[in-house]
CSV table of C-alpha atoms in Angstrom, one decimal:
chain,number,residue,atom,x,y,z
A,1,MET,CA,-4.8,-14.9,-2.3
A,2,PRO,CA,-3.4,-15.3,1.3
A,3,ALA,CA,-3.2,-12.2,3.6
A,4,SER,CA,0.3,-13.2,4.7
A,5,ILE,CA,3.0,-12.5,2.1
A,6,THR,CA,5.6,-15.1,1.1
A,7,TYR,CA,8.9,-14.3,-0.5
A,8,THR,CA,8.7,-16.5,-3.5
A,9,VAL,CA,12.1,-17.6,-4.9
A,10,VAL,CA,12.8,-19.2,-8.3
A,11,GLU,CA,16.4,-20.1,-8.8
A,12,MET,CA,17.7,-19.2,-12.3
A,13,SER,CA,21.2,-18.9,-13.7
A,14,PRO,CA,22.2,-15.5,-15.3
A,15,GLU,CA,22.0,-17.3,-18.7
A,16,GLU,CA,18.5,-18.4,-18.1
A,17,LEU,CA,17.5,-14.9,-17.0
A,18,ASP,CA,19.0,-13.5,-20.2
A,19,GLU,CA,17.0,-16.0,-22.3
A,20,GLU,CA,13.9,-15.0,-20.4
A,21,ARG,CA,14.6,-11.4,-21.2
A,22,VAL,CA,14.8,-12.0,-24.9
A,23,VAL,CA,12.0,-14.5,-25.4
A,24,LEU,CA,9.4,-13.6,-22.8
A,25,GLY,CA,10.4,-9.9,-22.8
A,26,GLY,CA,9.8,-10.0,-26.5
A,27,LEU,CA,6.3,-11.5,-25.9
A,28,ALA,CA,5.5,-8.7,-23.4
A,29,ASP,CA,6.7,-6.1,-26.0
A,30,ALA,CA,4.3,-7.6,-28.5
A,31,VAL,CA,1.4,-7.4,-26.0
A,32,ARG,CA,2.3,-3.7,-25.3
A,33,ASP,CA,2.2,-2.9,-29.0
A,34,LEU,CA,-1.1,-4.8,-29.3
A,35,ALA,CA,-2.6,-2.8,-26.3
A,36,ASP,CA,-1.7,0.5,-28.0
A,37,ALA,CA,-3.2,-0.7,-31.3
A,38,SER,CA,-6.4,-2.1,-29.7
A,39,LEU,CA,-7.0,1.3,-28.0
A,40,ARG,CA,-6.4,3.3,-31.1
A,41,THR,CA,-7.9,1.1,-33.9
A,42,THR,CA,-10.7,2.2,-36.0
A,43,VAL,CA,-11.1,-0.9,-38.1
A,44,SER,CA,-14.6,-2.4,-38.6
A,45,TYR,CA,-16.4,-4.1,-35.8
A,46,ASP,CA,-16.4,-7.3,-37.8
A,47,ASP,CA,-12.6,-7.1,-38.0
A,48,VAL,CA,-12.4,-6.4,-34.3
A,49,ALA,CA,-14.5,-9.4,-33.5
A,50,GLU,CA,-12.3,-11.6,-35.6
A,51,VAL,CA,-9.1,-10.3,-33.9
A,52,ARG,CA,-10.7,-10.8,-30.5
A,53,ALA,CA,-11.5,-14.5,-31.3
A,54,GLU,CA,-7.9,-15.1,-32.4
A,55,LEU,CA,-6.6,-13.4,-29.2
A,56,GLU,CA,-8.7,-15.7,-27.1
A,57,ARG,CA,-7.3,-18.7,-28.9
A,58,LEU,CA,-3.7,-17.5,-28.3
A,59,THR,CA,-4.4,-16.7,-24.7
A,60,ALA,CA,-5.7,-20.3,-24.2
A,61,ARG,CA,-2.5,-21.6,-25.8
A,62,LEU,CA,-0.3,-19.6,-23.3
A,63,ARG,CA,-2.4,-20.8,-20.4
A,64,THR,CA,-1.9,-24.5,-21.2
A,65,GLU,CA,1.1,-24.2,-18.8
A,66,GLN,CA,1.4,-21.4,-16.3
A,67,ILE,CA,2.4,-20.5,-12.8
A,68,PRO,CA,-0.6,-20.8,-10.5
A,69,GLY,CA,-0.7,-17.3,-9.0
A,70,SER,CA,1.2,-14.0,-9.4
A,71,PHE,CA,4.7,-13.8,-10.7
A,72,GLY,CA,6.8,-13.0,-7.6
A,73,VAL,CA,10.5,-12.4,-8.1
A,74,SER,CA,13.3,-14.5,-9.7
A,75,VAL,CA,16.6,-14.9,-7.8
A,76,SER,CA,19.6,-15.9,-10.0
A,77,THR,CA,22.4,-18.1,-8.8
A,78,ASP,CA,24.6,-14.9,-8.5
A,79,GLY,CA,22.2,-13.6,-5.9
A,80,ALA,CA,20.6,-10.8,-7.9
A,81,VAL,CA,16.8,-10.4,-7.6
A,82,ARG,CA,14.9,-9.5,-10.7
A,83,GLY,CA,11.3,-8.3,-10.6
A,84,HIS,CA,10.4,-9.3,-14.1
A,85,GLY,CA,6.7,-9.2,-13.2
A,86,ASN,CA,6.8,-5.7,-11.6
A,87,ALA,CA,4.1,-3.3,-12.8
A,88,VAL,CA,6.6,-0.6,-13.6
A,89,VAL,CA,10.0,-2.2,-14.4
A,90,GLY,CA,9.0,-5.8,-15.2
A,91,LEU,CA,10.2,-6.7,-18.6
A,92,ARG,CA,7.7,-9.6,-18.7
A,93,ASN,CA,4.8,-7.3,-17.6
A,94,PRO,CA,2.8,-5.9,-20.5
A,95,ILE,CA,1.4,-3.0,-18.5
A,96,ALA,CA,4.9,-1.8,-17.4
A,97,PRO,CA,6.4,0.8,-19.9
A,98,PRO,CA,8.9,-0.8,-18.7
A,99,LEU,CA,11.4,1.5,-17.0
A,100,LEU,CA,15.1,0.5,-17.4
A,101,VAL,CA,16.6,2.0,-14.3
A,102,GLU,CA,20.1,3.3,-13.9
A,103,ARG,CA,21.3,3.3,-10.3
A,104,SER,CA,24.3,4.6,-8.4
A,105,GLU,CA,25.6,3.2,-5.1
A,106,GLU,CA,25.1,6.5,-3.3
A,107,GLY,CA,21.3,6.1,-3.6
A,108,ARG,CA,20.4,7.8,-6.9
A,109,ALA,CA,18.2,6.3,-9.6
A,110,ARG,CA,17.0,7.5,-13.0
A,111,ALA,CA,15.2,6.3,-16.1
A,112,SER,CA,14.1,7.7,-19.4
A,113,PHE,CA,11.1,6.1,-21.1
A,114,HIS,CA,8.2,6.6,-23.5
A,115,LEU,CA,4.6,6.9,-22.3
A,116,GLY,CA,2.0,6.3,-25.1
A,117,ALA,CA,-1.7,6.4,-25.5
A,118,VAL,CA,-2.4,3.7,-22.8
A,119,TYR,CA,-1.0,6.0,-20.1
A,120,GLU,CA,-3.4,8.9,-20.9
A,121,GLY,CA,-5.5,10.7,-18.3
A,122,PRO,CA,-6.8,14.1,-19.6
A,123,PRO,CA,-6.5,14.4,-23.4
A,124,GLY,CA,-2.8,14.3,-24.5
A,125,VAL,CA,-1.6,14.2,-20.9
A,126,VAL,CA,0.0,11.4,-18.8
A,127,HIS,CA,-2.6,10.3,-16.2
A,128,GLY,CA,-1.7,11.9,-12.8
A,129,GLY,CA,-1.9,8.4,-11.2
A,130,VAL,CA,0.6,7.0,-13.8
A,131,VAL,CA,3.0,9.8,-12.7
A,132,ALA,CA,2.5,8.6,-9.1
A,133,LEU,CA,3.1,5.0,-10.2
A,134,VAL,CA,6.5,5.6,-11.9
A,135,LEU,CA,7.6,8.0,-9.1
A,136,ASP,CA,6.8,5.4,-6.4
A,137,GLN,CA,8.9,2.9,-8.2
A,138,ILE,CA,11.9,5.2,-8.9
A,139,LEU,CA,11.9,6.5,-5.3
A,140,GLY,CA,12.0,2.9,-4.1
A,141,GLU,CA,14.8,2.2,-6.6
A,142,ALA,CA,16.8,5.0,-5.1
A,143,ALA,CA,16.3,3.7,-1.6
A,144,ALA,CA,17.4,0.2,-2.8
A,145,ALA,CA,20.4,1.6,-4.7
A,146,GLY,CA,21.6,3.2,-1.5
A,147,GLY,CA,21.5,-0.1,0.3
A,148,SER,CA,18.1,0.5,2.0
A,149,PRO,CA,15.4,-1.3,0.0
A,150,GLY,CA,12.0,-0.7,1.4
A,151,MET,CA,8.3,-0.6,0.8
A,152,THR,CA,6.4,2.7,0.5
A,153,GLY,CA,5.4,4.2,3.9
A,154,THR,CA,4.3,7.6,2.7
A,155,LEU,CA,4.3,9.3,-0.7
A,156,SER,CA,3.6,12.9,-1.4
A,157,LEU,CA,3.3,14.4,-4.8
A,158,ARG,CA,3.1,18.0,-6.0
A,159,TYR,CA,1.8,18.4,-9.6
A,160,GLU,CA,3.3,21.6,-11.0
A,161,GLN,CA,2.4,21.2,-14.6
A,162,ASN,CA,1.0,18.6,-17.1
A,163,THR,CA,3.3,15.9,-18.3
A,164,PRO,CA,2.6,15.5,-22.1
A,165,LEU,CA,2.4,12.0,-23.4
A,166,GLY,CA,5.7,11.0,-25.2
A,167,GLU,CA,9.3,10.9,-23.9
A,168,CYS,CA,9.6,11.4,-20.1
A,169,SER,CA,12.2,10.8,-17.4
A,170,VAL,CA,12.3,10.4,-13.7
A,171,GLU,CA,15.1,10.8,-11.2
A,172,ALA,CA,15.2,10.2,-7.4
A,173,TRP,CA,17.8,10.4,-4.6
A,174,ILE,CA,18.1,9.5,-0.9
A,175,GLU,CA,17.7,12.6,1.3
A,176,ARG,CA,18.5,10.7,4.6
A,177,THR,CA,18.1,7.4,6.4
A,178,GLU,CA,16.6,6.9,9.9
A,179,GLY,CA,16.8,3.3,11.1
A,180,VAL,CA,14.5,1.2,8.9
A,181,LYS,CA,13.2,4.4,7.2
A,182,THR,CA,14.7,6.0,4.1
A,183,ILE,CA,13.6,9.4,3.1
A,184,VAL,CA,13.7,9.9,-0.7
A,185,LYS,CA,12.9,12.8,-3.1
A,186,GLY,CA,12.3,12.6,-6.8
A,187,GLU,CA,11.0,14.3,-9.9
A,188,MET,CA,9.1,13.6,-13.1
A,189,ARG,CA,10.3,15.5,-16.2
A,190,ARG,CA,8.8,16.0,-19.6
A,191,ALA,CA,10.7,15.7,-22.9
A,192,ASP,CA,12.4,19.1,-22.7
A,193,GLY,CA,13.7,18.3,-19.2
A,194,ASP,CA,11.3,20.6,-17.3
A,195,THR,CA,10.2,19.2,-14.0
A,196,THR,CA,6.4,18.5,-14.0
A,197,VAL,CA,5.8,16.7,-10.7
A,198,ARG,CA,7.9,16.6,-7.4
A,199,ALA,CA,7.7,13.7,-5.0
A,200,GLU,CA,8.9,12.8,-1.5
A,201,GLY,CA,8.5,9.4,0.1
A,202,ILE,CA,9.4,7.4,3.2
A,203,PHE,CA,10.4,3.8,2.4
A,204,ILE,CA,10.5,1.2,5.1
A,205,LEU,CA,12.5,-2.1,5.1
A,206,PRO,CA,9.7,-4.7,5.2
A,207,ARG,CA,9.6,-7.7,7.6
A,208,TRP,CA,10.1,-10.3,4.9
A,209,ALA,CA,13.3,-8.6,3.9
A,210,ARG,CA,14.5,-8.3,7.5
A,211,GLU,CA,13.7,-12.0,7.9
A,212,ALA,CA,15.5,-12.9,4.7
A,213,ILE,CA,18.6,-11.0,5.9
A,214,GLU,CA,18.5,-12.9,9.3
A,215,GLU,CA,17.9,-16.2,7.6
A,216,HIS,CA,20.6,-15.9,4.9
A,217,GLY,CA,23.0,-13.8,7.0
A,218,GLN,CA,23.5,-11.3,4.3
A,219,ARG,CA,22.5,-7.8,3.3
A,220,PRO,CA,19.2,-7.2,1.5
A,221,PRO,CA,19.3,-8.7,-2.1
A,222,ARG,CA,20.2,-6.4,-5.0
A,223,PHE,CA,17.1,-5.7,-7.0
A,224,GLU,CA,17.9,-5.5,-10.8
B,1,MET,CA,3.2,15.1,-29.2
B,2,PRO,CA,2.5,18.8,-28.8
B,3,ALA,CA,3.3,20.6,-25.6
B,4,SER,CA,0.0,22.4,-25.6
B,5,ILE,CA,-3.1,20.3,-24.8
B,6,THR,CA,-6.2,20.3,-26.9
B,7,TYR,CA,-9.6,19.2,-25.7
B,8,THR,CA,-10.3,16.6,-28.4
B,9,VAL,CA,-14.0,16.0,-29.0
B,10,VAL,CA,-15.5,13.1,-30.9
B,11,GLU,CA,-19.3,13.4,-31.2
B,12,MET,CA,-21.1,10.0,-30.7
B,13,SER,CA,-24.7,9.1,-30.0
B,14,PRO,CA,-25.5,7.2,-26.8
B,15,GLU,CA,-26.2,4.1,-29.0
B,16,GLU,CA,-22.8,4.4,-30.7
B,17,LEU,CA,-21.1,4.6,-27.3
B,18,ASP,CA,-22.9,1.5,-26.1
B,19,GLU,CA,-21.8,-0.4,-29.2
B,20,GLU,CA,-18.2,0.8,-28.6
B,21,ARG,CA,-18.5,-0.5,-25.1
B,22,VAL,CA,-19.5,-4.0,-26.2
B,23,VAL,CA,-17.2,-4.5,-29.2
B,24,LEU,CA,-14.1,-2.5,-28.4
B,25,GLY,CA,-14.5,-3.0,-24.6
B,26,GLY,CA,-14.6,-6.7,-25.5
B,27,LEU,CA,-11.3,-6.4,-27.4
B,28,ALA,CA,-9.7,-4.6,-24.4
B,29,ASP,CA,-10.9,-7.4,-22.2
B,30,ALA,CA,-9.3,-10.0,-24.5
B,31,VAL,CA,-6.0,-8.0,-24.4
B,32,ARG,CA,-6.2,-7.8,-20.5
B,33,ASP,CA,-6.6,-11.6,-20.3
B,34,LEU,CA,-3.7,-12.1,-22.8
B,35,ALA,CA,-1.5,-9.7,-20.7
B,36,ASP,CA,-2.1,-11.9,-17.6
B,37,ALA,CA,-1.4,-15.1,-19.6
B,38,SER,CA,1.7,-13.7,-21.2
B,39,LEU,CA,3.1,-12.8,-17.8
B,40,ARG,CA,2.3,-16.2,-16.2
B,41,THR,CA,2.9,-18.6,-19.0
B,42,THR,CA,5.5,-21.4,-18.8
B,43,VAL,CA,5.0,-22.9,-22.3
B,44,SER,CA,8.0,-23.6,-24.4
B,45,TYR,CA,10.1,-20.8,-25.9
B,46,ASP,CA,9.2,-22.2,-29.4
B,47,ASP,CA,5.5,-21.8,-28.5
B,48,VAL,CA,6.1,-18.3,-27.2
B,49,ALA,CA,7.8,-17.3,-30.4
B,50,GLU,CA,4.9,-18.6,-32.5
B,51,VAL,CA,2.3,-16.7,-30.3
B,52,ARG,CA,4.4,-13.6,-30.6
B,53,ALA,CA,4.5,-13.8,-34.4
B,54,GLU,CA,0.7,-14.2,-34.5
B,55,LEU,CA,0.2,-11.2,-32.1
B,56,GLU,CA,2.4,-9.0,-34.4
B,57,ARG,CA,0.2,-10.0,-37.3
B,58,LEU,CA,-3.0,-9.1,-35.4
B,59,THR,CA,-1.5,-5.8,-34.2
B,60,ALA,CA,-0.7,-4.9,-37.8
B,61,ARG,CA,-4.3,-5.7,-38.8
B,62,LEU,CA,-5.7,-3.4,-36.1
B,63,ARG,CA,-3.3,-0.7,-37.2
B,64,THR,CA,-4.5,-0.6,-40.8
B,65,GLU,CA,-6.9,2.1,-39.6
B,66,GLN,CA,-6.3,4.0,-36.4
B,67,ILE,CA,-6.5,7.4,-34.8
B,68,PRO,CA,-3.2,9.3,-35.2
B,69,GLY,CA,-2.3,10.0,-31.6
B,70,SER,CA,-3.7,9.4,-28.2
B,71,PHE,CA,-7.3,8.6,-27.5
B,72,GLY,CA,-8.7,11.7,-25.9
B,73,VAL,CA,-12.3,11.7,-24.7
B,74,SER,CA,-15.6,11.0,-26.4
B,75,VAL,CA,-18.5,13.4,-26.0
B,76,SER,CA,-21.9,11.9,-26.7
B,77,THR,CA,-24.8,14.0,-28.1
B,78,ASP,CA,-26.5,14.0,-24.7
B,79,GLY,CA,-23.4,15.9,-23.3
B,80,ALA,CA,-21.8,13.1,-21.3
B,81,VAL,CA,-18.1,12.8,-21.6
B,82,ARG,CA,-16.6,9.3,-21.5
B,83,GLY,CA,-12.9,8.7,-21.0
B,84,HIS,CA,-12.8,5.3,-22.7
B,85,GLY,CA,-9.0,5.6,-23.1
B,86,ASN,CA,-8.3,6.5,-19.5
B,87,ALA,CA,-5.5,4.5,-17.8
B,88,VAL,CA,-7.7,3.6,-14.8
B,89,VAL,CA,-11.4,3.7,-15.9
B,90,GLY,CA,-11.1,3.4,-19.7
B,91,LEU,CA,-13.0,0.4,-20.9
B,92,ARG,CA,-11.0,0.5,-24.2
B,93,ASN,CA,-7.7,0.7,-22.3
B,94,PRO,CA,-6.1,-2.7,-21.7
B,95,ILE,CA,-3.9,-1.5,-18.9
B,96,ALA,CA,-6.9,-0.2,-16.9
B,97,PRO,CA,-8.5,-2.8,-14.5
B,98,PRO,CA,-10.9,-1.0,-15.5
B,99,LEU,CA,-12.7,0.6,-12.5
B,100,LEU,CA,-16.5,0.9,-12.8
B,101,VAL,CA,-17.1,3.9,-10.6
B,102,GLU,CA,-20.3,4.6,-8.7
B,103,ARG,CA,-20.9,8.3,-7.9
B,104,SER,CA,-23.2,10.3,-5.8
B,105,GLU,CA,-24.0,14.0,-6.3
B,106,GLU,CA,-22.7,15.1,-2.9
B,107,GLY,CA,-19.2,14.2,-4.0
B,108,ARG,CA,-18.6,10.6,-3.2
B,109,ALA,CA,-17.2,7.9,-5.5
B,110,ARG,CA,-16.5,4.2,-5.0
B,111,ALA,CA,-15.4,1.2,-7.0
B,112,SER,CA,-14.8,-2.5,-6.4
B,113,PHE,CA,-12.4,-4.3,-8.7
B,114,HIS,CA,-9.9,-7.1,-9.1
B,115,LEU,CA,-6.2,-6.6,-9.4
B,116,GLY,CA,-4.3,-9.6,-10.8
B,117,ALA,CA,-0.7,-10.5,-11.4
B,118,VAL,CA,0.0,-7.6,-13.8
B,119,TYR,CA,-0.5,-5.1,-10.9
B,120,GLU,CA,2.1,-6.8,-8.6
B,121,GLY,CA,4.9,-5.0,-6.8
B,122,PRO,CA,6.4,-7.1,-4.0
B,123,PRO,CA,5.5,-10.8,-4.2
B,124,GLY,CA,1.7,-11.3,-3.8
B,125,VAL,CA,1.1,-7.6,-3.1
B,126,VAL,CA,-0.4,-4.7,-5.2
B,127,HIS,CA,2.4,-2.3,-6.3
B,128,GLY,CA,2.4,0.8,-4.1
B,129,GLY,CA,2.3,2.9,-7.2
B,130,VAL,CA,-0.8,1.1,-8.6
B,131,VAL,CA,-2.5,1.9,-5.3
B,132,ALA,CA,-1.6,5.6,-5.9
B,133,LEU,CA,-2.8,5.3,-9.5
B,134,VAL,CA,-6.3,4.1,-8.6
B,135,LEU,CA,-6.6,6.5,-5.6
B,136,ASP,CA,-5.7,9.4,-7.8
B,137,GLN,CA,-8.5,8.5,-10.2
B,138,ILE,CA,-11.1,7.8,-7.5
B,139,LEU,CA,-10.3,11.1,-5.6
B,140,GLY,CA,-10.7,12.9,-8.9
B,141,GLU,CA,-14.0,11.1,-9.6
B,142,ALA,CA,-15.3,12.3,-6.2
B,143,ALA,CA,-14.4,15.9,-7.0
B,144,ALA,CA,-16.1,15.6,-10.3
B,145,ALA,CA,-19.2,13.9,-8.8
B,146,GLY,CA,-19.5,16.9,-6.5
B,147,GLY,CA,-19.6,19.3,-9.5
B,148,SER,CA,-15.9,20.3,-9.2
B,149,PRO,CA,-13.9,18.2,-11.8
B,150,GLY,CA,-10.2,18.9,-11.6
B,151,MET,CA,-6.7,17.8,-12.3
B,152,THR,CA,-4.4,16.6,-9.5
B,153,GLY,CA,-2.7,19.4,-7.7
B,154,THR,CA,-1.3,17.5,-4.7
B,155,LEU,CA,-1.7,13.9,-3.6
B,156,SER,CA,-0.5,12.5,-0.3
B,157,LEU,CA,-0.6,8.8,0.5
B,158,ARG,CA,-0.1,6.9,3.8
B,159,TYR,CA,0.5,3.1,3.4
B,160,GLU,CA,-0.7,1.5,6.6
B,161,GLN,CA,-0.5,-2.2,5.4
B,162,ASN,CA,0.0,-4.2,2.3
B,163,THR,CA,-2.9,-4.6,-0.2
B,164,PRO,CA,-2.9,-8.3,-1.3
B,165,LEU,CA,-3.6,-9.0,-5.0
B,166,GLY,CA,-7.2,-10.0,-5.6
B,167,GLU,CA,-10.4,-8.2,-4.8
B,168,CYS,CA,-10.0,-4.6,-3.7
B,169,SER,CA,-12.1,-1.5,-3.4
B,170,VAL,CA,-11.6,2.3,-3.1
B,171,GLU,CA,-13.8,5.1,-1.9
B,172,ALA,CA,-13.4,8.9,-1.8
B,173,TRP,CA,-15.3,11.9,-0.7
B,174,ILE,CA,-15.0,15.7,-0.9
B,175,GLU,CA,-13.8,17.3,2.3
B,176,ARG,CA,-14.3,20.9,1.2
B,177,THR,CA,-14.1,23.3,-1.8
B,178,GLU,CA,-12.0,26.5,-2.0
B,179,GLY,CA,-12.6,28.3,-5.3
B,180,VAL,CA,-11.1,26.2,-8.1
B,181,LYS,CA,-9.6,23.8,-5.5
B,182,THR,CA,-11.4,20.8,-4.2
B,183,ILE,CA,-9.9,18.9,-1.2
B,184,VAL,CA,-10.7,15.2,-1.3
B,185,LYS,CA,-10.0,12.2,0.9
B,186,GLY,CA,-10.1,8.5,0.1
B,187,GLU,CA,-9.1,5.0,1.0
B,188,MET,CA,-7.9,1.8,-0.6
B,189,ARG,CA,-9.4,-1.4,1.0
B,190,ARG,CA,-8.5,-5.0,0.8
B,191,ALA,CA,-11.0,-7.9,0.2
B,192,ASP,CA,-12.1,-8.1,3.9
B,193,GLY,CA,-12.8,-4.3,3.9
B,194,ASP,CA,-9.8,-3.3,6.0
B,195,THR,CA,-8.3,0.0,5.0
B,196,THR,CA,-4.7,-0.4,3.6
B,197,VAL,CA,-3.8,3.1,2.3
B,198,ARG,CA,-5.2,6.5,3.1
B,199,ALA,CA,-5.0,9.4,0.6
B,200,GLU,CA,-5.7,13.2,0.5
B,201,GLY,CA,-5.5,15.3,-2.6
B,202,ILE,CA,-6.2,18.8,-3.9
B,203,PHE,CA,-7.9,18.8,-7.3
B,204,ILE,CA,-7.8,22.0,-9.5
B,205,LEU,CA,-10.3,22.9,-12.3
B,206,PRO,CA,-8.0,23.0,-15.3
B,207,ARG,CA,-7.9,25.9,-17.8
B,208,TRP,CA,-9.2,23.8,-20.7
B,209,ALA,CA,-12.3,23.0,-18.6
B,210,ARG,CA,-12.8,26.6,-17.6
B,211,GLU,CA,-12.4,27.7,-21.2
B,212,ALA,CA,-14.9,25.0,-22.3
B,213,ILE,CA,-17.3,26.2,-19.7
B,214,GLU,CA,-17.0,29.8,-21.0
B,215,GLU,CA,-17.2,28.8,-24.6
B,216,HIS,CA,-20.3,26.5,-24.2
B,217,GLY,CA,-21.9,28.6,-21.5
B,218,GLN,CA,-22.5,25.5,-19.3
B,219,ARG,CA,-21.3,23.7,-16.2
B,220,PRO,CA,-18.3,21.3,-16.5
B,221,PRO,CA,-19.2,18.2,-18.5
B,222,ARG,CA,-20.2,15.1,-16.7
B,223,PHE,CA,-17.4,12.5,-16.9
B,224,GLU,CA,-18.9,9.0,-17.1
């Protein structure tokens, strides 16, 4: 993997992106359900060994044609950028819950989602690092929603109480902007709406985005 | 999922835990490889649909017998606690890389691991939230290694440069302890050893652990 980062672009029409959402998003959904089942199963070790052998066969079948490295982002012909491989919101990424983010132009983002057994830390509780993972993403989404997409510069989290596994939600909003820095606050909430963790972050417009803006003479791409 | 947290205990012998590691850890490995393949595949949509149908059948087979809720922790008869379901170190958890953590009794923990395409944020780069996820875990491991296991109270991260996907490592150490609070620092490092992200956290001995200590009249369990 190179140390320098390239901004990979794959041109797709909105229709092609929709088809990807249904077919390959459906595959990711199936792998998510399998991950939960493989963690919780108590079938016999013989059954487990047979399932494993079948999974290895199916993996080999998927690998007969594949992109050489990581996923990158897809840019549709209408200019929208979709991070379908993203570890939090990527509908093609089986480790992403995935979050379906609602955004408003004044720099606010929110999402409701379910965190099951694979996101556990202490018994029955969402892993503290998983809370950080989703908060980092939603704070970045708020920055982007307000027209200031950026990469995480700092992130500070205060854990006020446990977040039980199950239904959860996050919300974030821009506090203020200072040049290439956007200061964002956000919260994790449990099913009854109580705040469990508070976050504050500084997001910085990265060089590749600044270069893309200069090259294409336009504002940062919308991330969807 | 109940709002109150129970400290689930499953008694297993060291031999049973080793067998779980091989058989069910192997299943999780197969699901990890499948997750990577399903994200990167470019086979035809017909092939994808067939693979999906087979995955759903295998998932149903694993679900014929399963634990009812989340995984919890396993306590072996030698008193060691293993979080095989943990989202970062759980060898049975397909979303965990998983980290194999080395610990020293003076409160230091480290791990080297590989982060592939499913951990991506920006193109070619580890998701900032994934960095937070692994740092939260390794800081907690350092606290536990020093005899002060705890849950995250605060976590502050400073992102100094991108972490390219690929080989990575983390290290954490106890700075000091104040009653039930343990102050821990740590770092994420890229393949060449350069520090990419610095972290500081406060970890707090949780009530369930304090109660378990009072009930069993012993020090906090070793987490392995």
